[in-house]
Coordinates of C-alpha atoms in Angstrom, one line a residue:
M1 CA -14.1 4.3 22.2
K2 CA -17.6 5.3 20.6
L3 CA -16.1 6.2 17.2
I4 CA -14.1 3.2 17.2
T5 CA -17.5 0.8 18.7
A6 CA -19.7 2.5 15.5
A7 CA -17.4 2.0 12.9
L8 CA -16.9 -1.9 13.7
L9 CA -20.8 -2.1 13.8
A10 CA -21.2 -0.3 10.6
G11 CA -18.4 -2.2 9.0
S12 CA -19.9 -5.4 9.9
A13 CA -24.2 -4.5 9.2
A14 CA -24.4 -6.5 5.5
A15 CA -22.9 -9.1 2.8
F16 CA -22.4 -6.5 0.2
A17 CA -23.0 -7.4 -3.5
P18 CA -23.8 -5.8 -7.0
A19 CA -26.7 -4.4 -8.4
M20 CA -28.4 -3.2 -11.3
N21 CA -29.5 0.3 -11.2
K22 CA -33.2 0.8 -9.9
P23 CA -34.1 -3.0 -10.0
S24 CA -37.0 -4.6 -8.1
S25 CA -36.8 -6.2 -4.8
T26 CA -36.8 -10.0 -6.3
A27 CA -34.3 -9.0 -8.7
L28 CA -31.8 -8.1 -6.0
N29 CA -32.2 -10.9 -4.2
M30 CA -31.7 -13.2 -7.1
A31 CA -29.0 -11.3 -8.2
F32 CA -27.8 -11.0 -4.9
E33 CA -27.6 -14.3 -4.3
S34 CA -24.6 -15.7 -6.0
E35 CA -22.5 -13.1 -5.3
L36 CA -19.3 -13.3 -3.1
G37 CA -20.2 -12.7 0.8
A38 CA -23.9 -13.5 0.1
Q39 CA -23.4 -17.2 1.7
P40 CA -25.4 -19.9 3.6
P41 CA -27.0 -19.6 6.4
F42 CA -28.0 -16.4 5.8
G43 CA -27.6 -15.6 2.4
F44 CA -27.9 -12.0 1.2
Y45 CA -28.1 -10.6 4.2
D46 CA -28.6 -6.1 4.2
P47 CA -30.5 -5.7 7.4
L48 CA -29.8 -1.9 7.0
N49 CA -30.6 -2.1 3.3
L50 CA -27.6 -0.1 2.5
L51 CA -27.4 -1.3 -1.1
E52 CA -31.4 -0.3 -1.3
G53 CA -31.6 1.5 -5.2
A54 CA -27.6 0.7 -5.2
D55 CA -25.5 0.7 -8.4
Q56 CA -22.4 -0.9 -8.7
E57 CA -20.3 2.1 -7.7
R58 CA -22.2 1.9 -4.6
F59 CA -21.4 -1.6 -3.9
D60 CA -17.7 -1.5 -4.6
R61 CA -17.7 1.5 -1.7
L62 CA -19.1 -0.7 0.7
R63 CA -17.4 -3.5 0.1
Y64 CA -14.2 -2.2 -0.2
V65 CA -15.1 -0.3 3.6
E66 CA -16.4 -3.9 5.2
L67 CA -13.4 -5.3 3.8
K68 CA -10.6 -2.7 5.4
H69 CA -12.7 -3.0 8.9
G70 CA -12.6 -6.4 8.8
R71 CA -8.4 -6.5 8.3
I72 CA -8.5 -4.3 10.9
A73 CA -10.6 -6.1 13.2
Q74 CA -8.3 -8.8 12.6
L75 CA -5.6 -7.8 13.6
A76 CA -6.9 -5.9 16.5
F77 CA -8.5 -9.6 18.0
L78 CA -4.6 -10.8 17.2
G79 CA -3.5 -8.2 19.0
Q80 CA -6.0 -8.5 22.4
I81 CA -5.2 -12.1 22.8
V82 CA -1.3 -11.5 22.4
T83 CA -0.5 -8.3 24.7
R84 CA -3.5 -10.2 26.9
A85 CA -0.8 -13.6 26.9
G86 CA 1.7 -11.4 28.0
I87 CA 3.8 -10.9 25.2
H88 CA 4.9 -7.6 24.8
L89 CA 7.7 -5.4 22.5
P90 CA 10.5 -5.1 24.5
G91 CA 12.5 -2.2 25.5
S92 CA 10.9 1.3 27.0
V93 CA 7.6 3.2 25.1
N94 CA 8.7 7.1 26.0
L95 CA 12.0 9.2 26.9
A96 CA 11.3 8.4 30.8
G97 CA 12.0 4.7 30.8
D98 CA 8.4 3.1 30.6
S99 CA 7.9 -0.3 29.4
F100 CA 5.2 -1.2 26.7
D101 CA 4.2 -3.8 29.4
S102 CA 3.4 -1.0 32.2
F103 CA 0.4 -0.4 30.1
P104 CA -2.9 -1.5 30.6
D105 CA -3.7 -3.9 27.6
G106 CA -6.6 -3.4 24.9
A107 CA -8.7 -0.3 24.8
A108 CA -7.6 1.2 28.8
A109 CA -4.6 1.1 27.0
L110 CA -5.7 4.4 24.9
F111 CA -8.6 5.9 27.0
G112 CA -8.6 6.0 30.7
P113 CA -6.1 7.5 33.5
D114 CA -3.7 4.5 32.8
A115 CA -3.4 5.2 29.0
I116 CA -0.4 5.8 27.2
P117 CA 0.5 9.4 26.1
K118 CA -1.5 11.6 24.1
E119 CA 1.1 12.2 22.4
G120 CA 2.2 8.3 21.9
L121 CA -1.9 8.0 20.9
G122 CA -1.2 11.2 18.7
Q123 CA 1.7 9.2 16.8
I124 CA -0.1 6.3 16.0
I125 CA -3.2 8.2 14.2
L126 CA -0.6 10.0 12.3
F127 CA 1.0 6.2 11.4
I128 CA -2.7 5.1 10.3
G129 CA -3.4 8.2 8.4
L130 CA 0.2 7.8 6.5
L131 CA -0.7 4.2 5.6
E132 CA -3.6 5.3 4.5
L133 CA -2.8 7.9 2.3
F134 CA -0.1 6.2 0.8
V135 CA 0.5 2.8 1.0
M136 CA -2.7 0.6 1.9
K137 CA -4.0 1.7 -1.6
D138 CA -3.9 0.6 -5.3
V139 CA -1.1 2.7 -6.0
T140 CA -0.6 0.8 -9.4
G141 CA -4.2 0.8 -10.5
D142 CA -3.1 -3.0 -11.4
A143 CA -5.9 -4.3 -8.6
E144 CA -8.2 -7.6 -9.3
F145 CA -11.0 -6.4 -7.1
K146 CA -11.4 -3.5 -4.5
G147 CA -9.2 -3.7 -1.5
D148 CA -6.2 -5.6 -3.1
F149 CA -3.0 -4.1 -1.8
R150 CA -0.7 -6.1 -3.3
N151 CA 0.5 -2.6 -6.2
G152 CA 3.3 -5.5 -7.1
A153 CA 5.5 -6.2 -4.3
L154 CA 3.3 -9.1 -2.1
D155 CA 2.0 -11.2 -3.8
F156 CA 2.4 -14.4 -1.6
G157 CA 1.4 -16.9 -4.8
W158 CA -1.6 -15.4 -5.5
D159 CA -1.2 -15.4 -9.3
T160 CA -0.8 -18.8 -9.4
F161 CA -4.1 -19.8 -8.4
G162 CA -7.3 -20.0 -10.2
P163 CA -10.2 -18.3 -10.3
E164 CA -12.2 -20.7 -8.2
T165 CA -9.4 -20.5 -5.0
K166 CA -9.1 -16.9 -5.4
L167 CA -13.3 -16.8 -5.3
R168 CA -12.8 -19.0 -1.9
K169 CA -9.5 -17.3 -0.4
R170 CA -11.5 -13.9 -1.1
G171 CA -14.5 -15.8 0.6
I172 CA -12.3 -17.1 4.0
E173 CA -11.2 -12.8 4.2
L174 CA -14.3 -11.7 4.5
N175 CA -15.8 -14.4 7.0
N176 CA -12.7 -14.1 9.0
G177 CA -13.1 -9.8 8.9
R178 CA -16.8 -10.0 9.8
A179 CA -16.3 -12.8 12.8
A180 CA -13.1 -10.0 13.5
M181 CA -15.5 -7.3 13.8
M182 CA -17.7 -9.1 16.2
G183 CA -14.7 -10.4 17.8
I184 CA -13.4 -7.2 18.7
L185 CA -15.9 -5.3 20.0
G186 CA -17.0 -8.4 21.8
L187 CA -13.8 -7.3 23.8
M188 CA -14.3 -4.2 23.5
M189 CA -17.8 -4.3 25.5
H190 CA -16.5 -6.6 28.1
E191 CA -13.8 -3.9 28.8
Q192 CA -16.7 -2.1 30.3
I193 CA -18.0 -4.5 32.5
D194 CA -16.9 -4.6 36.2
G195 CA -13.9 -6.8 36.8
N196 CA -13.3 -6.7 32.8
P197 CA -14.4 -10.5 32.4
V198 CA -11.8 -10.7 28.9
I199 CA -9.6 -13.8 27.5
G200 CA -6.4 -12.4 30.2
L201 CA -9.2 -13.6 32.6
F202 CA -9.3 -16.9 31.4
L203 CA -5.7 -17.9 31.2
E204 CA -5.4 -18.1 34.6
Y205 CA -6.9 -21.1 34.5
N206 CA -4.3 -22.9 31.7

């Protein structure tokens, strides 16, 4: 739980942008103002100074991590909403016949007395590792930007967009990811409060 929280905090720490080697602070701010992700109301926002003295390679790495964490957080937040609305996979989660909806929602499904068996958690970690090593990466070497994992297969009309539209959509993805990182972190924190006052509780008022 602590590891997940720390990872999400690290991923949402700053809106990153590229810099030249050893620039002045004034030059940094001017260069970052027009970069993707540096937008109103904060503009260039790097409260932890992660880009201090950074070069292009450093920026690319941080932007890649931010983008990946944002995508994971969006899936996690959506998973919270769906499962707390009572929607679960059909069938049994193990050979003993336990159904998917017999386990708690949220982080409690992974940690705690009522969590899924450790073998199930191990399978999830293994699956994520396989995705990380063989799928969620630039396999073909034709990526337009860091985090472009289309690999000539998943396009959804991307190549039909102009440069401005592509930048706008990339900015939307970054913002949605940042919001999701804060959102899933908030849900995880609320789970630790007595009474677990998260989304599922509010559904009772509909």
